[in-house]
CSV table of C-alpha atoms in Angstrom, one decimal:
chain,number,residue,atom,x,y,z
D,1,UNK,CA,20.2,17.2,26.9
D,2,UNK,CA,23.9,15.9,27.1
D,3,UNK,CA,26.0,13.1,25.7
D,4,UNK,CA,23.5,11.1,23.8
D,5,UNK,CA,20.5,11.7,25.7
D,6,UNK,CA,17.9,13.0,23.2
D,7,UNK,CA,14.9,13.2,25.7
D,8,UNK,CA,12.8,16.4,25.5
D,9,UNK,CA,10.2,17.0,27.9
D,10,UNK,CA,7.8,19.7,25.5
D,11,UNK,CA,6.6,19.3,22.5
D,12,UNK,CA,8.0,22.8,21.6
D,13,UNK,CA,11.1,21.5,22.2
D,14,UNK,CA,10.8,18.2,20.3
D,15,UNK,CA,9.7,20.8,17.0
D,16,UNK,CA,11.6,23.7,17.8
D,17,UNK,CA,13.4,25.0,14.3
D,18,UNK,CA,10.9,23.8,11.9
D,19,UNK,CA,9.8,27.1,9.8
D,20,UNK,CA,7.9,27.9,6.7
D,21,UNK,CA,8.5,25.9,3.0
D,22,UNK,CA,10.0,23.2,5.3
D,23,UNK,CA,10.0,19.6,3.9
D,24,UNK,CA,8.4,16.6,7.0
D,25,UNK,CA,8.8,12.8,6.2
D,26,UNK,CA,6.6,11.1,8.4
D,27,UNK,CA,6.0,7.6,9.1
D,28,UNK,CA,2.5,6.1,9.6
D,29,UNK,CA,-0.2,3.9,7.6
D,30,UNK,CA,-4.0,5.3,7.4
D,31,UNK,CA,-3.6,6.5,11.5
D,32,UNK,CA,-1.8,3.3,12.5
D,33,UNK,CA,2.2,4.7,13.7
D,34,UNK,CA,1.5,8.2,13.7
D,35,UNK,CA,2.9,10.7,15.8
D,36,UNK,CA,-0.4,12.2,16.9
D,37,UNK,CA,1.8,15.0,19.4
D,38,UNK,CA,4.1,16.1,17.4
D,39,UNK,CA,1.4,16.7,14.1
D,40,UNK,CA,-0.4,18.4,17.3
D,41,UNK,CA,2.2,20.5,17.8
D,42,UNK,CA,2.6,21.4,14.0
D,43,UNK,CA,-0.8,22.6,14.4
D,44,UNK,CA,-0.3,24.8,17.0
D,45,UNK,CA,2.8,26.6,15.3
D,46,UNK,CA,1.3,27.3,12.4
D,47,UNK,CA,3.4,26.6,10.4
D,48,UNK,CA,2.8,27.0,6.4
D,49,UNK,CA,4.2,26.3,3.0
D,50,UNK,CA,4.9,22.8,4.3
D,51,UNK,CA,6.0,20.0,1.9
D,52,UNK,CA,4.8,16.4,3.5
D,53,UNK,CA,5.9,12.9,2.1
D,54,UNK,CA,3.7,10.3,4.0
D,55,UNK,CA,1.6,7.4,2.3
D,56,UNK,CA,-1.2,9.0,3.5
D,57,UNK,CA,-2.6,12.3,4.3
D,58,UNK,CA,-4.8,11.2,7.5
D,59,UNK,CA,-8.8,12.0,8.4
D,60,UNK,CA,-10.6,15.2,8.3
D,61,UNK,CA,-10.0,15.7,12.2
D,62,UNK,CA,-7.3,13.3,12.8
D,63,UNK,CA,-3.7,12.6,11.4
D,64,UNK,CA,-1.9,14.7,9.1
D,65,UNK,CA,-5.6,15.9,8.3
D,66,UNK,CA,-5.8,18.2,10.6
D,67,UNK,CA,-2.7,20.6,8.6
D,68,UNK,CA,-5.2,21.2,6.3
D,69,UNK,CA,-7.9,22.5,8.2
D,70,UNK,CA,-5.7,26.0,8.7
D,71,UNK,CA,-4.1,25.3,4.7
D,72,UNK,CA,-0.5,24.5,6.3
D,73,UNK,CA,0.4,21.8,3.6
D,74,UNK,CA,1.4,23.3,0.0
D,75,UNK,CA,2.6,20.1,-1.0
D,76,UNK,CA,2.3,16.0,-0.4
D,77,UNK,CA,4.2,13.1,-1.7
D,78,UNK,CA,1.5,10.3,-0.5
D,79,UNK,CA,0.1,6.4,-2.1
D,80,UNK,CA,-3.3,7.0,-1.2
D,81,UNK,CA,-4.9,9.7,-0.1
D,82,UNK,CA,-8.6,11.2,-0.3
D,83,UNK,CA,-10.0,9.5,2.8
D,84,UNK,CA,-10.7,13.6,4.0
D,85,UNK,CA,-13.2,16.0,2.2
D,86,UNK,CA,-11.1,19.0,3.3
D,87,UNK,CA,-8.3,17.2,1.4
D,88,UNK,CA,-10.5,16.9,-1.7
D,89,UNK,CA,-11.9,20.6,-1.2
D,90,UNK,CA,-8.0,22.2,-1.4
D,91,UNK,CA,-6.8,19.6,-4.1
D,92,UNK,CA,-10.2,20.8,-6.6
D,93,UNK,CA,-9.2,24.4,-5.8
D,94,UNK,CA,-5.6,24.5,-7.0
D,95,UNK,CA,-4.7,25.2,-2.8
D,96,UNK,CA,-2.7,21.8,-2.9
D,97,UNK,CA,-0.7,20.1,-5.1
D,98,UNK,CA,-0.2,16.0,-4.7
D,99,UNK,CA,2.2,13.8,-6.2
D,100,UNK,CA,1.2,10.3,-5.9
D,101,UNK,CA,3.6,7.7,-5.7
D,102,UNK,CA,3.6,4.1,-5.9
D,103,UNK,CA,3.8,2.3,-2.4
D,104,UNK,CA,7.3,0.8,-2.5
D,105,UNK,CA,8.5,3.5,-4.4
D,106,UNK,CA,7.7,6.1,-1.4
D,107,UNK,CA,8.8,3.6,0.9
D,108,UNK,CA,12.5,3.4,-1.2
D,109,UNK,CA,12.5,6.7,-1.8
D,110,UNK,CA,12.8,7.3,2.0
D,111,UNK,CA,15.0,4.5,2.4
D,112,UNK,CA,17.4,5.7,-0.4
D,113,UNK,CA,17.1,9.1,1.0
D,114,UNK,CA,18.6,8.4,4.5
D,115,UNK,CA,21.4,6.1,3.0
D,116,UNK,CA,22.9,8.7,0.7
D,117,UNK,CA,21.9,7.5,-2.4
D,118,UNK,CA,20.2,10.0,-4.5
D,119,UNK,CA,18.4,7.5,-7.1
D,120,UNK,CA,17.3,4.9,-7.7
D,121,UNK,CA,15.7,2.2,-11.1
D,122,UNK,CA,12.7,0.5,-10.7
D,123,UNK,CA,10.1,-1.0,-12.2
D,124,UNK,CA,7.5,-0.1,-10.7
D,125,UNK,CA,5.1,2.4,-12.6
D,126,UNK,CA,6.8,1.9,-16.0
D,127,UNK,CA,4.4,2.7,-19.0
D,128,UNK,CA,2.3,4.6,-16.5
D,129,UNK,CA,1.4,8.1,-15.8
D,130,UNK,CA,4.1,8.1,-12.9
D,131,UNK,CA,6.8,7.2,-15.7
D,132,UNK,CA,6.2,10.7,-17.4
D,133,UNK,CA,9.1,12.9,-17.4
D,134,UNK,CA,11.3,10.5,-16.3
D,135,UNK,CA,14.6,8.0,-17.3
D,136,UNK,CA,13.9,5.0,-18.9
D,137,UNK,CA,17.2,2.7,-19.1
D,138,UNK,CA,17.0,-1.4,-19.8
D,139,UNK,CA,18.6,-3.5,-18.0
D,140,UNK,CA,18.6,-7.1,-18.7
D,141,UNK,CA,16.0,-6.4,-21.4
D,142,UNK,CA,13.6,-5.0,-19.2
D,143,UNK,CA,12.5,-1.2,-18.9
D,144,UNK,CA,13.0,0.7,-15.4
D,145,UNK,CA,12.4,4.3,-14.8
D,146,UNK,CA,14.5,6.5,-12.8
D,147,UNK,CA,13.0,7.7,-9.1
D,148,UNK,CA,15.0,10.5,-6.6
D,149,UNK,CA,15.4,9.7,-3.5
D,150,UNK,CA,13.4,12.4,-0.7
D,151,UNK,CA,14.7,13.7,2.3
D,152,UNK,CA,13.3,16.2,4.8
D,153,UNK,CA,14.6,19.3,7.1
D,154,UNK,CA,12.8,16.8,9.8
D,155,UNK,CA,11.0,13.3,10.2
D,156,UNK,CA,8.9,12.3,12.1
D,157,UNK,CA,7.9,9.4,13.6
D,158,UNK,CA,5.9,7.0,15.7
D,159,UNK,CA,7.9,4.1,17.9
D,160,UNK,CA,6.7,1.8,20.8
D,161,UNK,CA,9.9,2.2,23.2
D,162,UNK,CA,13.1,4.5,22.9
D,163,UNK,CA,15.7,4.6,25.1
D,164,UNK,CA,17.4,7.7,26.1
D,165,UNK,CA,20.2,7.5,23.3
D,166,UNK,CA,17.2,7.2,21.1
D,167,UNK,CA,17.3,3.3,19.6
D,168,UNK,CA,13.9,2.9,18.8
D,169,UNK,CA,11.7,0.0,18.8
D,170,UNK,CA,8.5,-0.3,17.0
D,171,UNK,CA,4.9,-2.7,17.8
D,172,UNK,CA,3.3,-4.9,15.5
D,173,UNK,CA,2.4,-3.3,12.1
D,174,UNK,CA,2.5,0.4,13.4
D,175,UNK,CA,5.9,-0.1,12.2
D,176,UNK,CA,5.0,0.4,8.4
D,177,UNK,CA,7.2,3.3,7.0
D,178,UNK,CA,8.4,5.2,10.4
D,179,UNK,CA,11.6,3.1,10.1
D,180,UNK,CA,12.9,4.6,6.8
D,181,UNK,CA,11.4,8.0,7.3
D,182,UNK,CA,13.3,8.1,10.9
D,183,UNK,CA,16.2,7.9,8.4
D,184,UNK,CA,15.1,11.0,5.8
D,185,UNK,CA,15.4,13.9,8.4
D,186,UNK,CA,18.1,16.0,8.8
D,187,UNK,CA,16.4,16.6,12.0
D,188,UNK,CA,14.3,13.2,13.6
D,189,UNK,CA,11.7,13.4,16.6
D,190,UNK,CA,10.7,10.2,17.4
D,191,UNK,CA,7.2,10.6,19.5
D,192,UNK,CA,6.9,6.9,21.8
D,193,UNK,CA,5.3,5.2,24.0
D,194,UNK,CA,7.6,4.4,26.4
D,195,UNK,CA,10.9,5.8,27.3
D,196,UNK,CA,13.5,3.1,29.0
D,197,UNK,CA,17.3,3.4,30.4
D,198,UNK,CA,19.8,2.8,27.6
D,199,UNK,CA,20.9,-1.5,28.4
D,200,UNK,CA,17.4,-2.1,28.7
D,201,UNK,CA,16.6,-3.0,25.1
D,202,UNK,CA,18.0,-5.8,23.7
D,203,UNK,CA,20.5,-4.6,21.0
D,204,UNK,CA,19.9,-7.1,18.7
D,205,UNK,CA,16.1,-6.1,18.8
D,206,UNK,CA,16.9,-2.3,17.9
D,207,UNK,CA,15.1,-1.7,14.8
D,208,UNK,CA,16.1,2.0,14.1
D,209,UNK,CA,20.0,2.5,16.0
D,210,UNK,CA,19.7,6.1,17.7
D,211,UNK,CA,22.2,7.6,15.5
D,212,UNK,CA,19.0,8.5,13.2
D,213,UNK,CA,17.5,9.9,16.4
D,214,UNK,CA,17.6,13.8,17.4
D,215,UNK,CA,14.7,13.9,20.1
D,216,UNK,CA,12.8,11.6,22.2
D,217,UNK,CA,9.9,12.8,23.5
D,218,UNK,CA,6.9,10.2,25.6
D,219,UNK,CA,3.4,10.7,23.6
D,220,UNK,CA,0.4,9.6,25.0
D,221,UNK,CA,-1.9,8.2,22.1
D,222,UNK,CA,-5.2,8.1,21.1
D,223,UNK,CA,-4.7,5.4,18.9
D,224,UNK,CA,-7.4,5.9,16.9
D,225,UNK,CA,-8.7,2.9,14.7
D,226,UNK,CA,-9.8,4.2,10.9
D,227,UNK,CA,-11.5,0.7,10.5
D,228,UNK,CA,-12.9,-1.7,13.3
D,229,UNK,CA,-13.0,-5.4,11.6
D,230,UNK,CA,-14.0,-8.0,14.1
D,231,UNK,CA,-15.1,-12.0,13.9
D,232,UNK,CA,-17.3,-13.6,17.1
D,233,UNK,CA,-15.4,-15.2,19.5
S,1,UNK,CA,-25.6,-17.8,-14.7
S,2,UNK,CA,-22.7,-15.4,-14.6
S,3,UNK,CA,-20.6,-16.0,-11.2
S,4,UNK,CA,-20.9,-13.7,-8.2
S,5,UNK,CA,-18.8,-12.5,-6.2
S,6,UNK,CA,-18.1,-14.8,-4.2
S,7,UNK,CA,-18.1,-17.7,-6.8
S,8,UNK,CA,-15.2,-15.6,-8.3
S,9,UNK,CA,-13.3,-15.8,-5.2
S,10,UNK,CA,-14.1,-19.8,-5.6
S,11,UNK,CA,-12.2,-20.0,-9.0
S,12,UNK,CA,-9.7,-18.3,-8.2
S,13,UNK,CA,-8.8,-20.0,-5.2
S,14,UNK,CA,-8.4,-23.3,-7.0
S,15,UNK,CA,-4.8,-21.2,-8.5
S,16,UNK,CA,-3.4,-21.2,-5.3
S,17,UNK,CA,-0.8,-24.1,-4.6
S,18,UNK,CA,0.7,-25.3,-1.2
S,19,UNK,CA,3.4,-23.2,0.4
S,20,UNK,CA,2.1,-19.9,-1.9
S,21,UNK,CA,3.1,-16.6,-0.4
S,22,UNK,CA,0.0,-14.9,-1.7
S,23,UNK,CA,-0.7,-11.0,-1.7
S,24,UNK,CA,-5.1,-10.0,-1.9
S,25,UNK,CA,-5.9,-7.0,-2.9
S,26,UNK,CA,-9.5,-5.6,-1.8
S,27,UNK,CA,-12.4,-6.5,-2.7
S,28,UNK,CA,-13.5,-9.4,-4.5
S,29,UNK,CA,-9.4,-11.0,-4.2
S,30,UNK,CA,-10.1,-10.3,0.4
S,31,UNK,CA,-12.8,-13.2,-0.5
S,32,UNK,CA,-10.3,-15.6,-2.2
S,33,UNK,CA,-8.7,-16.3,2.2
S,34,UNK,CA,-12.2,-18.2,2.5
S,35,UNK,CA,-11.9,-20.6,-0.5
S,36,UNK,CA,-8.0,-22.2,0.4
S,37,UNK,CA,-8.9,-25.4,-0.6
S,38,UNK,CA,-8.7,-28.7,1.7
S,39,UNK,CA,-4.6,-29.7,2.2
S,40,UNK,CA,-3.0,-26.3,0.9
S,41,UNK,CA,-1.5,-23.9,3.0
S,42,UNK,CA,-0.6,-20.2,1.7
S,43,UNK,CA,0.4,-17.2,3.9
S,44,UNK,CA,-1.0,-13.8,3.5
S,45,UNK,CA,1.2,-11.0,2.3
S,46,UNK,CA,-0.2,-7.6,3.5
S,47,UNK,CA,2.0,-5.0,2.0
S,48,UNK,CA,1.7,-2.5,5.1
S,49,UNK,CA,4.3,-5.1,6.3
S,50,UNK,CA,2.8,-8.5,7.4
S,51,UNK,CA,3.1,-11.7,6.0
S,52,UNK,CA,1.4,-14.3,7.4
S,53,UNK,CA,-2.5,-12.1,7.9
S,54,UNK,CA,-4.7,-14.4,10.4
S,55,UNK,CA,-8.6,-13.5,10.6
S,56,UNK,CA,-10.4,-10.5,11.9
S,57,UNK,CA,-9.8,-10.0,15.7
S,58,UNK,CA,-12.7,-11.2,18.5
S,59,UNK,CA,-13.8,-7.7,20.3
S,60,UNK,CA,-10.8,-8.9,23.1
S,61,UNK,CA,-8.4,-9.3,20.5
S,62,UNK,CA,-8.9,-6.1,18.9
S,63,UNK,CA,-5.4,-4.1,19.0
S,64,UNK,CA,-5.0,-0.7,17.0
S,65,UNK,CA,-1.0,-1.4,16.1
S,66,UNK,CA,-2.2,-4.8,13.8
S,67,UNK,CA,-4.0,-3.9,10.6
S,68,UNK,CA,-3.8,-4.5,7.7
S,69,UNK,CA,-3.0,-3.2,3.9
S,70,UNK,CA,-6.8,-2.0,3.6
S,71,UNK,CA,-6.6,-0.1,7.3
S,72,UNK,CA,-9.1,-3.1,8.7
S,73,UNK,CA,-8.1,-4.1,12.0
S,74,UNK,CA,-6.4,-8.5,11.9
S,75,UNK,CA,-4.4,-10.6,13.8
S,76,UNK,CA,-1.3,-12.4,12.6
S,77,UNK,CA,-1.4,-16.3,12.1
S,78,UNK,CA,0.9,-18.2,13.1
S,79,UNK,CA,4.6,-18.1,12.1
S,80,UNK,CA,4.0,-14.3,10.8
S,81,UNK,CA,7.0,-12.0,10.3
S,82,UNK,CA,6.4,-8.0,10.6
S,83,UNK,CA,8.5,-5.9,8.7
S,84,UNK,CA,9.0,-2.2,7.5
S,85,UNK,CA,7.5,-1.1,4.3
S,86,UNK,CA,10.8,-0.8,2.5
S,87,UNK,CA,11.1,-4.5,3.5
S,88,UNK,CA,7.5,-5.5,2.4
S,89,UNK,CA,7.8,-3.7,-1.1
S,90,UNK,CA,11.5,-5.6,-1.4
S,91,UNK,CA,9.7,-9.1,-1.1
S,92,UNK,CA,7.5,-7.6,-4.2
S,93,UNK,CA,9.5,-5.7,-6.2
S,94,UNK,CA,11.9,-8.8,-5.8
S,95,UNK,CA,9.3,-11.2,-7.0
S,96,UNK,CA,9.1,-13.1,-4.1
S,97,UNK,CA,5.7,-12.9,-3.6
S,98,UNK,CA,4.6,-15.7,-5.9
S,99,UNK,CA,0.8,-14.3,-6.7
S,100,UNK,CA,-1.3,-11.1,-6.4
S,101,UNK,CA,-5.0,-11.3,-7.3
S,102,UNK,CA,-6.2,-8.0,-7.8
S,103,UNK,CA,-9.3,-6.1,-9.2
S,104,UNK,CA,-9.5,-4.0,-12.2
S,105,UNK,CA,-11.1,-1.2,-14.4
S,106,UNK,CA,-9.8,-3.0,-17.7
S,107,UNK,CA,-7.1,-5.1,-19.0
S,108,UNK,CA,-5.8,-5.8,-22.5
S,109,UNK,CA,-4.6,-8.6,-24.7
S,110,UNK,CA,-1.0,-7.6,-24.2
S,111,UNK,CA,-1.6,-8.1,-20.2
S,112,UNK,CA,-1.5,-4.1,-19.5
S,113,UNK,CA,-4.0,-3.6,-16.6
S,114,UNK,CA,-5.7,-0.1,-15.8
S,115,UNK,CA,-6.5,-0.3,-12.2
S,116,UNK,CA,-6.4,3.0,-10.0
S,117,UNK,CA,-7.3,6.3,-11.6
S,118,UNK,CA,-10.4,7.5,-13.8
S,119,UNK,CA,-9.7,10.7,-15.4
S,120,UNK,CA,-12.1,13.7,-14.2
S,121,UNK,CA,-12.8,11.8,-10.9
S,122,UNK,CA,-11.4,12.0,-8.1
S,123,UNK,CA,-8.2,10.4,-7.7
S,124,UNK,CA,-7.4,9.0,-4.4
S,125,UNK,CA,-3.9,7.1,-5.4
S,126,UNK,CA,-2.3,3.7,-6.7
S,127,UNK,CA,-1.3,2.3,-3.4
S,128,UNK,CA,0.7,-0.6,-3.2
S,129,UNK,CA,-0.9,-1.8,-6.7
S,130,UNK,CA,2.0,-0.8,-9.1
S,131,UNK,CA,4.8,-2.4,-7.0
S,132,UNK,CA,2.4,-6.0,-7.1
S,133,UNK,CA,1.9,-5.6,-10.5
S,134,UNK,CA,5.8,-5.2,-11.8
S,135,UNK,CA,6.9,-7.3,-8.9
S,136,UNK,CA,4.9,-10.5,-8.5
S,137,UNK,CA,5.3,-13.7,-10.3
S,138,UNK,CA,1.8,-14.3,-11.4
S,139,UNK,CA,-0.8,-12.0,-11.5
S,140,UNK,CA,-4.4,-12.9,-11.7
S,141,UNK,CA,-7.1,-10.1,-11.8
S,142,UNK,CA,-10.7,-10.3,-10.7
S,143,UNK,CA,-13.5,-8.4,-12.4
S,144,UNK,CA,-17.0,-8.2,-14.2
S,145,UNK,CA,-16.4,-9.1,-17.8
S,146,UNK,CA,-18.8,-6.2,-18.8
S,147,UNK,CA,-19.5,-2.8,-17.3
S,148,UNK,CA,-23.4,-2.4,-16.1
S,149,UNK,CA,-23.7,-0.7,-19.3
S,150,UNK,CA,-22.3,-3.8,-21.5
S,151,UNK,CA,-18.9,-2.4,-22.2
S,152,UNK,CA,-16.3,-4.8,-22.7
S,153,UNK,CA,-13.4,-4.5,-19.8
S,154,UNK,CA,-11.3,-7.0,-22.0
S,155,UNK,CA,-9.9,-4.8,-24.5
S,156,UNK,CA,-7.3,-4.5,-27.5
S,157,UNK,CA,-5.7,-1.9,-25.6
S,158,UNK,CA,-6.5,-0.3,-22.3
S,159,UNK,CA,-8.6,3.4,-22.4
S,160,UNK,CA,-7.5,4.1,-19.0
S,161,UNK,CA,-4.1,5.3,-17.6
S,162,UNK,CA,-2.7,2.5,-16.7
S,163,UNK,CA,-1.4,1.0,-13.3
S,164,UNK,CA,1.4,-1.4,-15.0
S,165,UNK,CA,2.3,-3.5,-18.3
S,166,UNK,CA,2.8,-6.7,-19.7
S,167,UNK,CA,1.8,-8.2,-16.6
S,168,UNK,CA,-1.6,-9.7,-16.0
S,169,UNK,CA,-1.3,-13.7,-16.9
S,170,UNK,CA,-4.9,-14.5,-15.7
S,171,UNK,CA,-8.5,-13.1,-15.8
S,172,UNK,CA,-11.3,-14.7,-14.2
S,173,UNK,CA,-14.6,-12.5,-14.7
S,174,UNK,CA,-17.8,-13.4,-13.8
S,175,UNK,CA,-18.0,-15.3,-17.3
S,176,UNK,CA,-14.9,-17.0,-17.8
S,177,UNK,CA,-11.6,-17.4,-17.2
S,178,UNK,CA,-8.9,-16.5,-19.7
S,179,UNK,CA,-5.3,-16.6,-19.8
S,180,UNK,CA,-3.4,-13.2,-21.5
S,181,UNK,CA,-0.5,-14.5,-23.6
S,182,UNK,CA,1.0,-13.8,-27.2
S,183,UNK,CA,-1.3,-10.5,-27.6
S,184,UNK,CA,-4.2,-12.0,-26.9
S,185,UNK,CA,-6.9,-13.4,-24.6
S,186,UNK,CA,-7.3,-17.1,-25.1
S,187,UNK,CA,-10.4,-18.7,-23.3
S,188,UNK,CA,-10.3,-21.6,-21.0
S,189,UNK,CA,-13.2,-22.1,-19.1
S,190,UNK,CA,-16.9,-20.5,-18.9
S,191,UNK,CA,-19.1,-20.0,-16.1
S,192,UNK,CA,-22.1,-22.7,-15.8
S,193,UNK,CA,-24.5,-21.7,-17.9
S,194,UNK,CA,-22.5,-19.2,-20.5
S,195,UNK,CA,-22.2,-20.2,-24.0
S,196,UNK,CA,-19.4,-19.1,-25.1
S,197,UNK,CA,-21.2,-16.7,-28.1
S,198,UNK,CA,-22.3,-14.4,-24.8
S,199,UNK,CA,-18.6,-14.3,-23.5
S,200,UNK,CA,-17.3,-13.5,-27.5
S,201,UNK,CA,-19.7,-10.9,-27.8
S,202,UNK,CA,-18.8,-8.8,-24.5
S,203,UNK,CA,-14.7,-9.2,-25.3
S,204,UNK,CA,-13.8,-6.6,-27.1
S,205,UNK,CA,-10.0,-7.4,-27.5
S,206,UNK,CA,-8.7,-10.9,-29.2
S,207,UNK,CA,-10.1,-13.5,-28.4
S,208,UNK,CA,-8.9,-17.4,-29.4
S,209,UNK,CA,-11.2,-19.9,-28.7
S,210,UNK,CA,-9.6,-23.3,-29.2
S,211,UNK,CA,-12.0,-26.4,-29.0
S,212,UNK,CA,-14.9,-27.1,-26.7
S,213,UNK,CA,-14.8,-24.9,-24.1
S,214,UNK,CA,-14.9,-26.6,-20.2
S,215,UNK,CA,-17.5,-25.4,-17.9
S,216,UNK,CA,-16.1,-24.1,-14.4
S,217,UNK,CA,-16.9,-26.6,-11.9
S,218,UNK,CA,-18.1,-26.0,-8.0
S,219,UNK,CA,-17.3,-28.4,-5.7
């Protein structure tokens, strides 16, 4: 590496430094923008204690699934989860602790996280279980609650193309939340597709500026679909 | 004859106005996209970060970066706009989106819904569904009237934890639709058939029934 090219060619390199109790945003919806590699490679470390904030927690055998099959994750900060019995299993058996969160609210706590603020009020999940424990303050005659921003010791996340300085550029809706987690991590990989010269994207068509960007390192994808809908033709 | 599930989606559909930007939740709301009526056009909010949801994909079309907010694999219709999910949840929490339909596990007269978790089962998350809730600008919610056991869903105050407050301004069960206002249900049309003793009986919350009551009508 030098100047502000962030390529790495392993995925040891593109994980190197992540240790045990570390926190991981990572981007992604169901398995749609998931960095399949670099979860891969969190595998093969073995790497415990692990706190994950993702809206979801993946398949049994694919995904962010697969950290639980050797009990890596201690903690995750997810929307939805269960779509895994292994998941289920260690949740019933006191082995992992979930906090769910609302949506939006994960998706601003990321967002807030990365843009230095450390709160934020919403609305969302007032009068609800996810309310307990926390600030309450009116504004304009209507109750919000109080949410802290997240941020990680690394993100990770899923783009279409990078270029070398690491501007990112994501496809369709595998976009979903790997923009604002890219953000969260004190230290970002950013697992892609393709890998282009910087020039050749169009800077106005950035959607995460390579600042946010530590490593680049070219995946190749299974892209696995969690649900096949289809009309005739 | 109560309504099915389909003839839910129906009724509902006929709440949708022209240039709507419309958020579906899954299940029985997924069905309301079929019912748009004649001269209306709405676009589809998904809240994984498309608005503007087209149909399913042919087998050719079929492309694992475009699904949608229930993980099923769509295309985007014409004119769509893609966005990140802190973008998609500011269009909600913003109250742009001007109407959710959603399904639920109860609702009260003060408009609380309980929609996501069942103590002592297992809990798989909220989703997107509290953001809708405290964001939108109407909410309707879809759901059986009863439980398969006759228990009343439209209660004086939910039994569940709840997914948001003050909220829900519509109901439309497979019995009748109801509008929530002033801390109570008020009821403004039956399904065919359904005298309006049956719907009294299976409401458990307030219920104000003002003059004869319309039956729904099918086109």
């Amino acid at each position: 590496m030098s100047g502000f090219d962030k390529v790495v060619t392993s995925y040891a390199d593109a994980m190197a430094g992540l240790k045990d109790g570390d926190t991981i945003i990572a981007g992604g919806f169901g398995l749609c923008g998931i960095p399949e590699g670099l979860i891969a490679e969190i595998k093969r470390m073995g790497t415990t204690d692990l706190t994950l904030v993702s809206n979801n927690c993946g398949v049994d055998d694919f995904g962010l699934g697969v950290l639980l099959q050797d009990k890596q994750i201690k903690k995750i900060i997810a929307s939805y989860v269960g779509e895994n019995a292994l998941f289920e299993k260690q949740l019933l058996d006191g082995e992992l602790e979930v906090e769910l969160t609302p949506q939006g609210t994960l998706a601003e706590k990321m967002r807030a996280g990365g843009a230095g603020i450390p709160a934020f009020y919403t609305a969302t999940g007032y009068g609800t279980p996810v309310a307990e424990g926390k600030e309450v303050k009116e504004f304009d005659g209507r109750p919000y609650i109080l949410e802290e921003s997240v941020t990680g010791e690394f993100a990770i996340v899923k783009a279409w193309k990078a270029d070398r300085y690491g501007n990112l550029v994501f496809r369709h809706t595998a976009m979903n939340f790997n923009p604002m987690a890219a953000t969260a991590g004190k230290i970002t990989v950013a697992e892609v597709e393709e890998i282009v010269e910087p020039g050749e994207l169009e800077p106005s068509q950035i959607h995460t500026p390579g600042i946010y960007v530590n490593r680049v390192i070219k995946g190749n994808f299974e892209k696995r679909i969690e649900r096949v809908t289809t009309r005739k033709a | 004859m109560s309504l099915n599930r389909e003839q839910i989606a129906q009724r509902v559909a006929k709440e949708l106005a022209d240039g709507y930007y419309v958020n579906l939740g899954i299940g029985i709301p997924t069905l309301v996209a079929n019912y748009v009526p004649e001269g209306i056009e709405v676009m589809l909010q998904s809240e994984n970060g498309l608005l503007g949801m087209g149909p399913y994909p042919t087998e050719d079309e079929l492309d694992a970066d475009m699904i949608n907010a229930g993980k099923e694999t769509v295309t985007a219709a014409k004119g769509a706009a893609i966005f990140n999910s802190a973008d998609s949840f500011a269009m909600i929490r913003g109250g742009h989106v001007d109407l959710t339909v959603l399904g639920a596990f109860e609702v009260d007269q003060h408009g609380n819904i309980a929609s996501w978790m069942i103590p002592k089962k297992l809990i798989k998350g909220m989703g997107g569904a509290m953001d809708l809730v405290a964001g939108a600008k109407n909410i309707i919610v879809t759901m059986t009237h009863a439980s398969k056991h006759g228990d009343s869903k439209l209660l004086e105050e939910c039994s569940l934890p709840l997914t948001g407050v003050n909220c829900v301004k519509k109901i439309v069960t497979d019995l009748a639709v109801l509008e929530v206002k002033d801390g109570a249900f008020h009821l403004l049309e039956r399904a065919p058939g359904v005298s309006v003793d049956e719907i009294i009986s299976k409401t458990a919350g307030k219920l104000i029934v003002e003059g004869d009551v319309p039956e729904m009508s099918f086109d």
